[in-house]
Structure formats: structure tokens, C-alpha cells
XYZ file of C-alpha atoms in Angstrom:
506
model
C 112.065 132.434 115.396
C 114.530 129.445 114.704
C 113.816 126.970 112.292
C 112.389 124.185 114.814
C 110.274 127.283 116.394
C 108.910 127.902 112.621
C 108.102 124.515 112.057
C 106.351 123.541 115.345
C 104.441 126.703 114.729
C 103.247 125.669 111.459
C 101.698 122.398 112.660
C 100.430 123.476 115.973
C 96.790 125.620 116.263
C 95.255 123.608 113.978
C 91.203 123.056 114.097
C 90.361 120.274 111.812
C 87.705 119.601 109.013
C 84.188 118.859 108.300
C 83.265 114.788 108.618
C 82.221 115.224 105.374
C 85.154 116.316 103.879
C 87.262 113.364 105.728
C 84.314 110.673 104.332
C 84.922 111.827 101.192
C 88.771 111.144 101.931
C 87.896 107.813 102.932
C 86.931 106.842 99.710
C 89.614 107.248 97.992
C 91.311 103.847 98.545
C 88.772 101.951 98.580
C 87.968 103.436 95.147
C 91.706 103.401 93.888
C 92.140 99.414 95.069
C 88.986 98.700 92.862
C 90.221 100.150 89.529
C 93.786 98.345 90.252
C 91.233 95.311 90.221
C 89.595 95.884 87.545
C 92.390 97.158 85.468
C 93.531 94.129 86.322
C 91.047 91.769 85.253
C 90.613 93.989 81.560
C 94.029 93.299 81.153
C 93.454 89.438 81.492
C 90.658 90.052 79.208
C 92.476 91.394 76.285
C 95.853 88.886 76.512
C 93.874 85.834 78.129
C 96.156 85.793 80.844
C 96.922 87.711 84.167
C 99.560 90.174 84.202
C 102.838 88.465 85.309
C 105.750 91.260 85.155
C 106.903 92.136 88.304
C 108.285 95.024 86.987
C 104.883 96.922 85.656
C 102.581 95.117 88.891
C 104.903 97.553 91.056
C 104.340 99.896 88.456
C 100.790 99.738 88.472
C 100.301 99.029 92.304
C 102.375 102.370 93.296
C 100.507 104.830 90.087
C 96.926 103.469 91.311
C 96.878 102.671 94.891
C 99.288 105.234 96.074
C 99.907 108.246 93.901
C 96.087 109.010 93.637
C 96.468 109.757 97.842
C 99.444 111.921 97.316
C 98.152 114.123 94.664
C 94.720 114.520 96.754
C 95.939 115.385 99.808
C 98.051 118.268 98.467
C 97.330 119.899 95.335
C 93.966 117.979 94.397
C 92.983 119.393 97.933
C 90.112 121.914 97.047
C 88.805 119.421 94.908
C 88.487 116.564 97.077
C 84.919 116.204 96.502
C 85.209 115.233 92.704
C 87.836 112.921 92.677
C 85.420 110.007 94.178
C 83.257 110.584 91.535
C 86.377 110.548 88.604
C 87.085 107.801 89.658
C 83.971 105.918 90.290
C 83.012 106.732 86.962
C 85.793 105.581 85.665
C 85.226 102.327 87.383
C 81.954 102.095 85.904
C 83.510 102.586 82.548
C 85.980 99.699 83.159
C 83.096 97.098 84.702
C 80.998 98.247 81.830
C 83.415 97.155 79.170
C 84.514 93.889 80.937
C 80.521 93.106 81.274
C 79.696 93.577 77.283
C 82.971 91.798 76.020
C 81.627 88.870 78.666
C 77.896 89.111 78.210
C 77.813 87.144 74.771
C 79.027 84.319 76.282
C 77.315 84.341 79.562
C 73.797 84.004 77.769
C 72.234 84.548 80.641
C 70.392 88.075 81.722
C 72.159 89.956 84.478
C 69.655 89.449 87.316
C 70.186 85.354 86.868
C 74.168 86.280 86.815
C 74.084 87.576 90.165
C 71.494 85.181 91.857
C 74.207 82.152 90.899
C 76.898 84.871 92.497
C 75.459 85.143 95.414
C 75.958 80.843 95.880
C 79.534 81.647 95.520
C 81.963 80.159 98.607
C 84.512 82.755 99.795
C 87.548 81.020 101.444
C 86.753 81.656 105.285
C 90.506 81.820 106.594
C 90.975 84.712 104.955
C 89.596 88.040 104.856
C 91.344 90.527 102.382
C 89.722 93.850 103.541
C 91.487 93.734 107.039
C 94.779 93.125 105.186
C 93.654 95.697 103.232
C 92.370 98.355 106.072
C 96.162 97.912 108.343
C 98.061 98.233 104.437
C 96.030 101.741 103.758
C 95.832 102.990 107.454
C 99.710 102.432 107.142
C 100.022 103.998 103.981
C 98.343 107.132 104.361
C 99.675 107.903 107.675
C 103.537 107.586 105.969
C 101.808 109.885 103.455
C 100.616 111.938 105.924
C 103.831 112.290 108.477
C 106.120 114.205 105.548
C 103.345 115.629 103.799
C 102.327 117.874 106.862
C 105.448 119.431 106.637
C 104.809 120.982 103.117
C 102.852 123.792 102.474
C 100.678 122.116 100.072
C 99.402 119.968 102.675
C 95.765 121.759 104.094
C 96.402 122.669 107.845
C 92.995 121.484 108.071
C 93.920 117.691 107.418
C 96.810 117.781 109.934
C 95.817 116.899 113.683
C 94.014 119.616 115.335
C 95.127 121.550 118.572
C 92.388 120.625 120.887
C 89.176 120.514 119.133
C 88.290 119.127 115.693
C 88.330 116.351 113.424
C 91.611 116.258 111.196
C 92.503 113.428 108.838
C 95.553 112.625 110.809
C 93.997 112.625 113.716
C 91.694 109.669 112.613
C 95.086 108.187 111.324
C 95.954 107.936 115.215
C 93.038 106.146 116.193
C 92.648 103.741 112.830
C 96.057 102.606 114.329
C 94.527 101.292 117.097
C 91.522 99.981 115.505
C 93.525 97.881 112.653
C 96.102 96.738 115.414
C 93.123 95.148 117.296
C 92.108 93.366 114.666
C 94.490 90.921 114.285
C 95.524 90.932 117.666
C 96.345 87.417 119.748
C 92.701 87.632 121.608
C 90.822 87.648 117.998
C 93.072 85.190 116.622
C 92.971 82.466 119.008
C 90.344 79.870 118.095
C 86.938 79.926 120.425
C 87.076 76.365 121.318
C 90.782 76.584 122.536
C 91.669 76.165 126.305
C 94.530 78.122 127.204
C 95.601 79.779 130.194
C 93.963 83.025 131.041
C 96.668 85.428 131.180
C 98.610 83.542 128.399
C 98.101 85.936 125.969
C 99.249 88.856 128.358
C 102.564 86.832 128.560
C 102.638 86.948 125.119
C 101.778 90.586 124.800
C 104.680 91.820 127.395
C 107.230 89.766 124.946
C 105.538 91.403 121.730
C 105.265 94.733 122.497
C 109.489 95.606 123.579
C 109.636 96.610 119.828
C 107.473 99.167 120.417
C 108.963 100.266 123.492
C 112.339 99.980 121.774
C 111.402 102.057 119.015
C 109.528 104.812 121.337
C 112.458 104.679 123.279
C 114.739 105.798 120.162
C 112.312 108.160 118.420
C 112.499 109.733 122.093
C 116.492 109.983 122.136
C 116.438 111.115 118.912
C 113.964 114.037 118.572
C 116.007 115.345 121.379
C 119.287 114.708 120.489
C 119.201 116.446 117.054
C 116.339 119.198 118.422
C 114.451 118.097 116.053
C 110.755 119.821 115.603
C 107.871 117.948 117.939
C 104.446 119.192 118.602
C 103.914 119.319 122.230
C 100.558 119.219 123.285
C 100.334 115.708 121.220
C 101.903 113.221 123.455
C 103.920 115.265 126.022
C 107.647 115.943 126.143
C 108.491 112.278 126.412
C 106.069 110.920 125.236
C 104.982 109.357 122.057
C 102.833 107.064 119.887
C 105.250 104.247 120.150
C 104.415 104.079 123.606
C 100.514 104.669 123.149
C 100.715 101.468 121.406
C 102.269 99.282 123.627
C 100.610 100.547 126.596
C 97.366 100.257 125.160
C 97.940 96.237 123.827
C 99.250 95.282 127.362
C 96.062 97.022 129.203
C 93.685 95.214 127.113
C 95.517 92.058 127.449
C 94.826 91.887 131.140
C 91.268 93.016 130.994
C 90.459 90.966 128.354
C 91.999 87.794 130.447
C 89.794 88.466 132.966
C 86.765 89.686 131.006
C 85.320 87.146 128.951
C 86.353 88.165 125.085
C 83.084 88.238 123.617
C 82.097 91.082 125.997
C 84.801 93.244 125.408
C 82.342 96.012 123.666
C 80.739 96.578 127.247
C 84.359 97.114 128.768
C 85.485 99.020 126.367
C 81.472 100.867 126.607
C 82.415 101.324 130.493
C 85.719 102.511 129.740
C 85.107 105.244 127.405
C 81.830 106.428 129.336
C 83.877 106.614 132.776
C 86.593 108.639 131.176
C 84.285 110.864 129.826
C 82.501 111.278 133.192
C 85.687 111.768 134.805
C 86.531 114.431 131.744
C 82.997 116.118 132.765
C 82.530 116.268 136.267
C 86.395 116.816 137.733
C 89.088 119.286 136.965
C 90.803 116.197 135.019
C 90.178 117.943 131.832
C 91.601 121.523 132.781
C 94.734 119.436 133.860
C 95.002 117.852 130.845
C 94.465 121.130 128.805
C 96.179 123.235 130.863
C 99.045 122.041 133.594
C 98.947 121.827 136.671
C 99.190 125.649 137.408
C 96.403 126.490 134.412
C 99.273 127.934 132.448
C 100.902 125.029 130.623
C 103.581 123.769 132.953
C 105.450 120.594 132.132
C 106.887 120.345 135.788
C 107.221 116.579 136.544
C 106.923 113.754 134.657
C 102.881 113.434 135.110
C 102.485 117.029 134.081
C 104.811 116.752 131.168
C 103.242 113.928 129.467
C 99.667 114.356 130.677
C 98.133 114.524 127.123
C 100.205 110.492 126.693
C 99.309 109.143 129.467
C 95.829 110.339 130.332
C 94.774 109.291 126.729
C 95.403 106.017 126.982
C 92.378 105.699 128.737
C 90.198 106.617 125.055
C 92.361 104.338 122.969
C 91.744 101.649 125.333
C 87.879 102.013 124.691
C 88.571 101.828 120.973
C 91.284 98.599 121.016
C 89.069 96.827 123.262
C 86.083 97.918 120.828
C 87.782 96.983 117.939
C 88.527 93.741 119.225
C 84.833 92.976 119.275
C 84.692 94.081 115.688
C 87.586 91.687 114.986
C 86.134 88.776 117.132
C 82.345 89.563 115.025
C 84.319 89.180 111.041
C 85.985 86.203 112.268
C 82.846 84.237 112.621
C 83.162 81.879 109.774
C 81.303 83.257 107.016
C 82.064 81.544 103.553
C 79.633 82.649 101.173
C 78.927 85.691 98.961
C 75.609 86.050 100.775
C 76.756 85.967 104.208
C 79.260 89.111 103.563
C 76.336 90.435 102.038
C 74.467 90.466 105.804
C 77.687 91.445 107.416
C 77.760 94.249 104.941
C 74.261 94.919 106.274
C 75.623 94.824 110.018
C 78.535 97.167 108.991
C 76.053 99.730 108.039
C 73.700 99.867 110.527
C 76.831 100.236 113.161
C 78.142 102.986 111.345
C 74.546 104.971 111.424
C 73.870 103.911 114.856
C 77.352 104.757 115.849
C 77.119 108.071 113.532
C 73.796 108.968 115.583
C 76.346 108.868 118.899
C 78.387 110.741 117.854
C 75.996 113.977 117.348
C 74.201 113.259 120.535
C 77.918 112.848 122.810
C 79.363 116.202 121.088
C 75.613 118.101 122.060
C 75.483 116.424 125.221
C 79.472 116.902 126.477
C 82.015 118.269 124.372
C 83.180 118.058 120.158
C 85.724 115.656 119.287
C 89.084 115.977 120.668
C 91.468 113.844 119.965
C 94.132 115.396 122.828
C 92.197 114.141 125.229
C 91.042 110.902 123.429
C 86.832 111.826 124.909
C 83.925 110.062 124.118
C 83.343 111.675 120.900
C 86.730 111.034 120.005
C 86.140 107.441 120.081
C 82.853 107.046 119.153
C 84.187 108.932 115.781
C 87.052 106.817 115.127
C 84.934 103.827 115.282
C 82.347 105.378 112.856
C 84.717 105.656 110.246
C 86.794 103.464 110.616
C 84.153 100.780 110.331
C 82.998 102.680 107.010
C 86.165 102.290 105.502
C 86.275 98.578 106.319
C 82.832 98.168 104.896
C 83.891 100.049 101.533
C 87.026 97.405 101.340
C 84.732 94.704 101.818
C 82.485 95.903 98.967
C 84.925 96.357 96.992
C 86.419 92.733 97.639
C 83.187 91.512 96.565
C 82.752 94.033 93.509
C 86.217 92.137 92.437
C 85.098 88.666 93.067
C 81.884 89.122 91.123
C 84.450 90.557 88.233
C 86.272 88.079 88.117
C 84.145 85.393 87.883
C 82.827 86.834 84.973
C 86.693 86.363 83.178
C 87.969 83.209 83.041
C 91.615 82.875 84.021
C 91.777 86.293 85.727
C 93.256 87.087 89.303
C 93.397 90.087 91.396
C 96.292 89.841 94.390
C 94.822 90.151 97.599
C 91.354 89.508 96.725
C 89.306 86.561 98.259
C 90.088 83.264 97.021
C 86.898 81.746 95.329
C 85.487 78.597 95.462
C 82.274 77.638 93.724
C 80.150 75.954 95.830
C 79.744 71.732 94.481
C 76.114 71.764 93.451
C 76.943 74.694 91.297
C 77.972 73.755 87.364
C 79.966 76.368 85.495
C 77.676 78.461 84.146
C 76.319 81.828 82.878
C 80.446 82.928 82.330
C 81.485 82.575 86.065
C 84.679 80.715 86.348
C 86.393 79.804 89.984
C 90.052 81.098 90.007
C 92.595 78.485 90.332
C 94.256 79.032 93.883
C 97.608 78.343 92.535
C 97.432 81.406 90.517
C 96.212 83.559 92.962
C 98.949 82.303 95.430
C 101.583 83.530 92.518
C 100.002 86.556 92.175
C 100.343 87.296 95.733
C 103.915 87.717 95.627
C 103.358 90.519 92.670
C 101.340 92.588 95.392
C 102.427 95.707 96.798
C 99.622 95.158 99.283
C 101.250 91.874 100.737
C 104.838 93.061 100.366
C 103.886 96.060 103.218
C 101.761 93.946 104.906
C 104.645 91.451 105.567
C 106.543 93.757 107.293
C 104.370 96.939 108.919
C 106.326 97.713 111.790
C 109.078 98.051 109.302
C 107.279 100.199 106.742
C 105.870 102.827 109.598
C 109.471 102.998 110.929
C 111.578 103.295 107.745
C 108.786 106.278 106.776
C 109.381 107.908 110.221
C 113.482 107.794 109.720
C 112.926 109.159 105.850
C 110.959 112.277 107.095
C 113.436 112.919 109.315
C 116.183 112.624 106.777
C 113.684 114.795 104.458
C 112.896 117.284 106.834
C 116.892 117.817 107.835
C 117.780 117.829 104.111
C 115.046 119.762 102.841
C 113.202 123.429 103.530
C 109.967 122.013 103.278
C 108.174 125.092 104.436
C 108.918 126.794 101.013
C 108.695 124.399 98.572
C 107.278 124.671 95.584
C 104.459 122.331 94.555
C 106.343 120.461 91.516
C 109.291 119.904 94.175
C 106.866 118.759 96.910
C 105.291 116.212 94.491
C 108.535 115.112 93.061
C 109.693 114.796 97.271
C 106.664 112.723 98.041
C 106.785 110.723 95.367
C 109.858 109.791 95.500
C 109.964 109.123 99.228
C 106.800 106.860 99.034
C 107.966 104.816 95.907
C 111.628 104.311 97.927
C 109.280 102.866 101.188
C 107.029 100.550 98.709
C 110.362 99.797 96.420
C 112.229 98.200 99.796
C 109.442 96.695 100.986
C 108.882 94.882 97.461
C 112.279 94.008 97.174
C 111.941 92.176 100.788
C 108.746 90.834 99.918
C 109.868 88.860 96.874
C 112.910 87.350 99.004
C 109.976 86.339 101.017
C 112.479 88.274 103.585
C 110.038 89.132 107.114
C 112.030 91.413 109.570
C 110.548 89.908 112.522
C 111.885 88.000 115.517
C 110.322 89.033 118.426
């Protein structure tokens, strides 16, 4: 076997994990971007003021937010299921010593503490866990694109053949779901009157990037013969053009489907597919060519796993828009994010619940075809994750307000309501500060330019994969290569970031 032979085989047969296992995945960043926080805050604590070095807030961003995800999702692997506990605990340890130095002065018991907290106003243009969700989602899939390629990665975390639930294939459909959320349809104000197909004219112009960039990752993988896994997308196909298909599609339903139904179109979508999936040979076609033996005769047949899909990730844009549309709703106070936390719950039970009725009533998860299941499961977890950043926003805001004069980048700006005296040791944080800090923030700096990050990742694990025999590496050299790689992504997006530099013009 050739080289490209060994490495397609190596990625390809793959059955997945347990949910369980990926849950316990999932809270990992939520986890690592609390003790950043809190770290944070201690720090202000002991010098009575925030940290202000660029220098060590890149430092600390990259050792806490990022390197945590690297080391478990190679050779922390078999011990995945400790690591949220570590590191919870050591959370715990951190609140607990930024609550004693602060309770002296507070004078107040803890239950009083939190009943003023819960008055607190949150500023309601902003809500940090969706910057937060797109950052990680982007972040762990640039992780995840090189990593696969080492033999320190599990095969079970990498996408599965045709049945199963691997962490990248989640990774796919999180794409989707943080795309939605701050797409044109949940952004535009519901009192506006625009033209109904407006934002599909803005769509088309928005989503040539994509197409560019599909177009080149297509010449490319070809022109160097350069190792692609098949049964994914097709032979021309690939995520690029998922994307863009999938925005434009939900465009034009959603301009002529009122916006605040779009969970019962994307609820028709998903079920039709799957009926379609159940009852006709569409499936078999999918799995198997045209013939039932693979063929990739035509340009239907060759990309039939691309194109048929789209029909899933439609279901879970157009459900993720409703999600968007629902956190957008103007909530400003500690309380009311307490209730949505409620509603984030009982979706992600309910939709939990689905999920092990659709895979005993029609088929497991399958992220090839992009079923029922397959969407139902995206949207469990990926609305757990959102609900764990959200928590942990709040976690942060109740921290800080507890230390006078401390900040944490890319956490809600607070603003105590006016009936509310300064009390009990909760301080409101200056915005001017927090708009300073901002520009320390590895979270902003990727978040200014995504489509950037996600593409500069995709050309460096190309360069790393041509440079490099990843398939015998040793595990010192494959951290060392990860590391490396990730810090270089974060370093030039930084560096971009505080020349307030946004590669955008489309």
C-alpha cells in the first residue's frame, strides 16, 4: 500500500464512542474557560488589579483553554473520565479561596450574597457563551483535523464509517449549529420590515467564500493526491460546500416561512428525510452506489453522501436558528438566564429522550447519511455545551462581583441594577476595563476572524501531514507537533487581533 492508501486506511472503518464518553468531552472547555476566569480574578485579588501583559494573557489563554484539549484527546485519552473532575476540583479550590479572602468584608452570610446576585443586570446585546460555543467548536475541530492523523489520537473519536457517534463527527454538525446562531435571520431585529428574500440576497453574496474555498480545497486534494476519506463527502465534494449550500437553503425557506416557526420546518425536514431514508431504497443508494457495490459513476453517484446530506444539516441550521432566535429575546438579568438555564435543560432531556426512541424505532446515529438520530444528537449536545458556557458565564459574573476591580475577557458585562446600593462585597465592573481587556483575549482574537482560523488550520495540516510521518510518531513528537501547530494558529490570530486587523470583505 502507498502512503495515501495507508493513511486513508487508518481513518476510514471507524465506529465511534459511547455518548457518555463524548459528554464527558464536552466538559472540558467549559471547565478549562472557568479556571482561566477564575485564575483570573485570584490574580486581581492578590495585586489589586487585572492582569494587563499581553505577553502572559496569551500565555495563559493558550496553557488553559487550549493545551488541556490537546493533551486529552491524545495521551490523557483513557482517562478522559477524571480530568472533569481534576479540574472541577480544582475550580472549587480556586472559588473557595477567592470566597474566604472576600467573605470578611462582605459581612453578609452566603445565602443573602446570592439573593442580591440574582438582581444583577447582564448587558442584553451581548451574550458571551455563543462567542464562546463558535470559538471552541472552532478550536477543537483544528485540534481535531491534524490530531486524527497521529496515532495517539483514539480511532474511536475520529468520524465513524457509517454508524456511531465520534467526537468529530459532532464537530461537523456543531458547525452548523454555531453558524446558525449568528446568522442574518437571528440577527435582524423583530420589529424590522425588510424585504422577504432580502436576506437570501445577502446570503448568495456571503457564502462565495465558502464556495471559493471548497472550490480550492477540491483542486488541491487532487492536485497533490493528497489522502481524503471517501465515503465522507464524495469525490468532489466537501464541507466547504455543505456549508454554503445549507445557509442558502435555509435562507429561502426561512423567507417564506415565518422565522419564529422555523423548528417545525426544520421538524418536517428531518422527519421526511428520515421517512424517505426508511421506506425507499434512498438509503442503500447512499450506502452503497448505484450498482450496490460502491460505484462513483456520475456526478450524483460520486458525491451522494454530500449532497443527499444536506437534507439533515438543513433540519439542524434551521433548528438552530430557533435556538438562536429563543437567546436573543432580551433577557438582562441574572435571574432570567437562570430560567433560560432551566429551558436549556429540559430541551436537552426531552431532546435526549428522542434520541433513544428514533435509534429503537429506525436506525443508530449516522452521521453519513445525516438521519434523524443524527440530528436529533447534534442538537442534544450541542445545546448542553451551550448551557455549560452559560453557567459558567454566570459562575464568573457572580466571581467577580465578589472582587472589586477584577475583569474576565469575554465575560458578560455587568451592570447593577439602580435600586441596588453596593453591598455585601459585590462591585459592578467598569465597562471601560472590560472593553481593554477584550483586546488581551484569545477568545476574541479567533472570533474576529473564524473563517480565517478554520482555513489557516486546514493549510497547516496539510503542510504537517506532507512534512511529517505522522503515522509513526512518537507521543513526545506528536505533542510537541500539536502544540506547536495550535499555538502558531492562536499566535497569528492574536497578532491580527491586536492590529484590530479583520480579514473580511465579502
Amino acid at each position: 500500500m502507498s502512503q495515501k492508501q495507508l493513511k486513508e486506511a487508518f481513518i476510514s472503518n471507524l465506529n465511534g464512542t459511547s455518548l457518555l464518553e463524548i459528554s464527558a468531552g464536552l466538559s472540558l472547555p467549559p471547565l478549562c474557560l472557568l479556571c482561566r476566569g477564575l485564575l483570573l480574578i485570584l490574580y486581581c485579588l492578590h495585586h489589586g488589579k487585572p492582569l494587563s501583559s499581553r505577553k502572559y494573557s496569551l500565555l495563559l489563554d493558550f496553557l488553559v483553554l487550549v493545551s488541556p484539549l490537546l493533551f486529552s484527546c491524545t495521551v490523557l485519552s483513557p482517562v478522559i473520565f477524571y480530568i472533569p473532575v481534576i479540574l472541577a476540583a480544582f475550580c472549587a479550590g480556586i472559588f473557595s479561596k477567592i470566597y474566604s479572602r472576600t467573605k470578611r468584608e462582605a459581612r453578609a452570610p452566603f445565602g443573602q450574597i446570592v439573593k442580591e446576585f440574582q438582581k444583577v443586570c447582564l448587558d442584553p446585546e451581548c451574550i458571551p457563551a455563543i462567542t464562546v460555543f463558535r470559538v471552541y467548536v472552532n478550536v477543537l475541530t483544528s485540534i481535531s483535523i491534524l490530531a486524527v492523523d497521529f496515532p495517539q489520537y483514539p480511532r474511536r473519536y475520529a468520524k465513524a464509517e457509517t454508524y456511531g457517534t465520534g467526537a468529530m463527527d459532532l464537530g461537523v454538525g456543531a458547525f452548523i449549529f454555531g453558524n446558525a446562531l449568528v446568522c442574518p435571520e437571528v440577527r435582524q431585529k423583530p420589529h424590522t420590515t425588510q424585504p422577504r428574500f432580502s436576506s437570501l440576497a445577502r446570503q448568495v453574496f456571503a457564502v462565495w467564500p465558502l464556495i471559493s474555498l471548497g472550490v480550492g480545497r477540491l483542486l488541491s486534494v487532487k492536485s497533490i493526491e493528497y489522502h481524503e476519506h471517501t465515503s465522507e463527502y464524495g469525490v468532489h465534494w466537501n464541507f466547504f460546500f455543505t456549508l454554503a449550500l445549507v445557509r442558502l437553503a435555509a435562507s429561502l425557506l426561512l423567507a417564506v416561512f415565518p422565522r419564529h416557526k422555523a423548528w417545525l420546518v426544520a421538524l418536517a425536514v428531518a422527519v421526511l428525510y428520515q421517512l424517505l431514508l426508511s421506506t425507499t431504497s434512498l438509503k442503500m443508494f447512499i450506502l452503497h452506489g448505484s450498482d450496490g457495490r460502491g460505484s462513483r459513476l456520475g456526478f450524483l453517484d460520486a458525491n451522494r453522501e454530500g449532497l443527499l446530506s444536506l437534507l439533515g444539516y438543513l433540519a439542524i441550521y434551521l433548528a438552530s436558528v430557533q435556538v438562536g432566535l429563543w437567546l436573543l429575546q432580551g433577557r438582562s438579568s441574572v435571574r432570567s438566564w437562570l430560567e433560560a438555564l432551566r429551558g436549556l435543560a429540559l430541551a436537552v432531556l426531552v431532546l435526549s429522550v428522542l434520541l433513544q426512541l428514533c435509534q429503537a424505532c429506525t436506525e443508530p446515529v449516522s452521521r453519513r447519511l445525516a438521519n434523524l438520530p443524527f440530528c436529533t444528537w447534534v442538537l442534544a449536545h450541542c445545546l448542553l455545551l451551550l448551557g455549560c458556557f452559560v453557567l459558567t458565564d454566570l459562575t464568573l459574573v457572580f466571581t467577580k462581583l465578589l472582587v472589586k476591580g477584577s475583569s474576565v475577557p469575554c465575560c458578560w458585562k455587568v451592570v447593577l441594577p439602580p435600586d441596588s446600593r453596593k453591598k455585601h462585597g459585590m462591585e459592578a465592573e467598569p465597562v471601560g476595563r472590560q472593553d481593554k481587556l477584550s483586546q488581551l483575549c484569545l477568545i476574541s482574537a479567533i472570533n474576529k476572524n473564524q473563517l480565517l482560523f478554520f482555513l489557516l488550520a486546514n493549510v497547516m495540516t496539510g503542510a504537517v501531514n506532507i512534512l511529517i510521518d505522522t503515522m509513526h510518531s512518537k507521543a513526545a513528537f506528536t505533542l510537541c507537533i500539536l502544540h506547536l501547530y495550535m499555538f502558531f494558529n492562536c499566535l497569528v490570530m492574536y497578532i491580527l487581533h491586536a492590529r484590530n486587523i479583520v480579514l473580511k470583505f465579502w
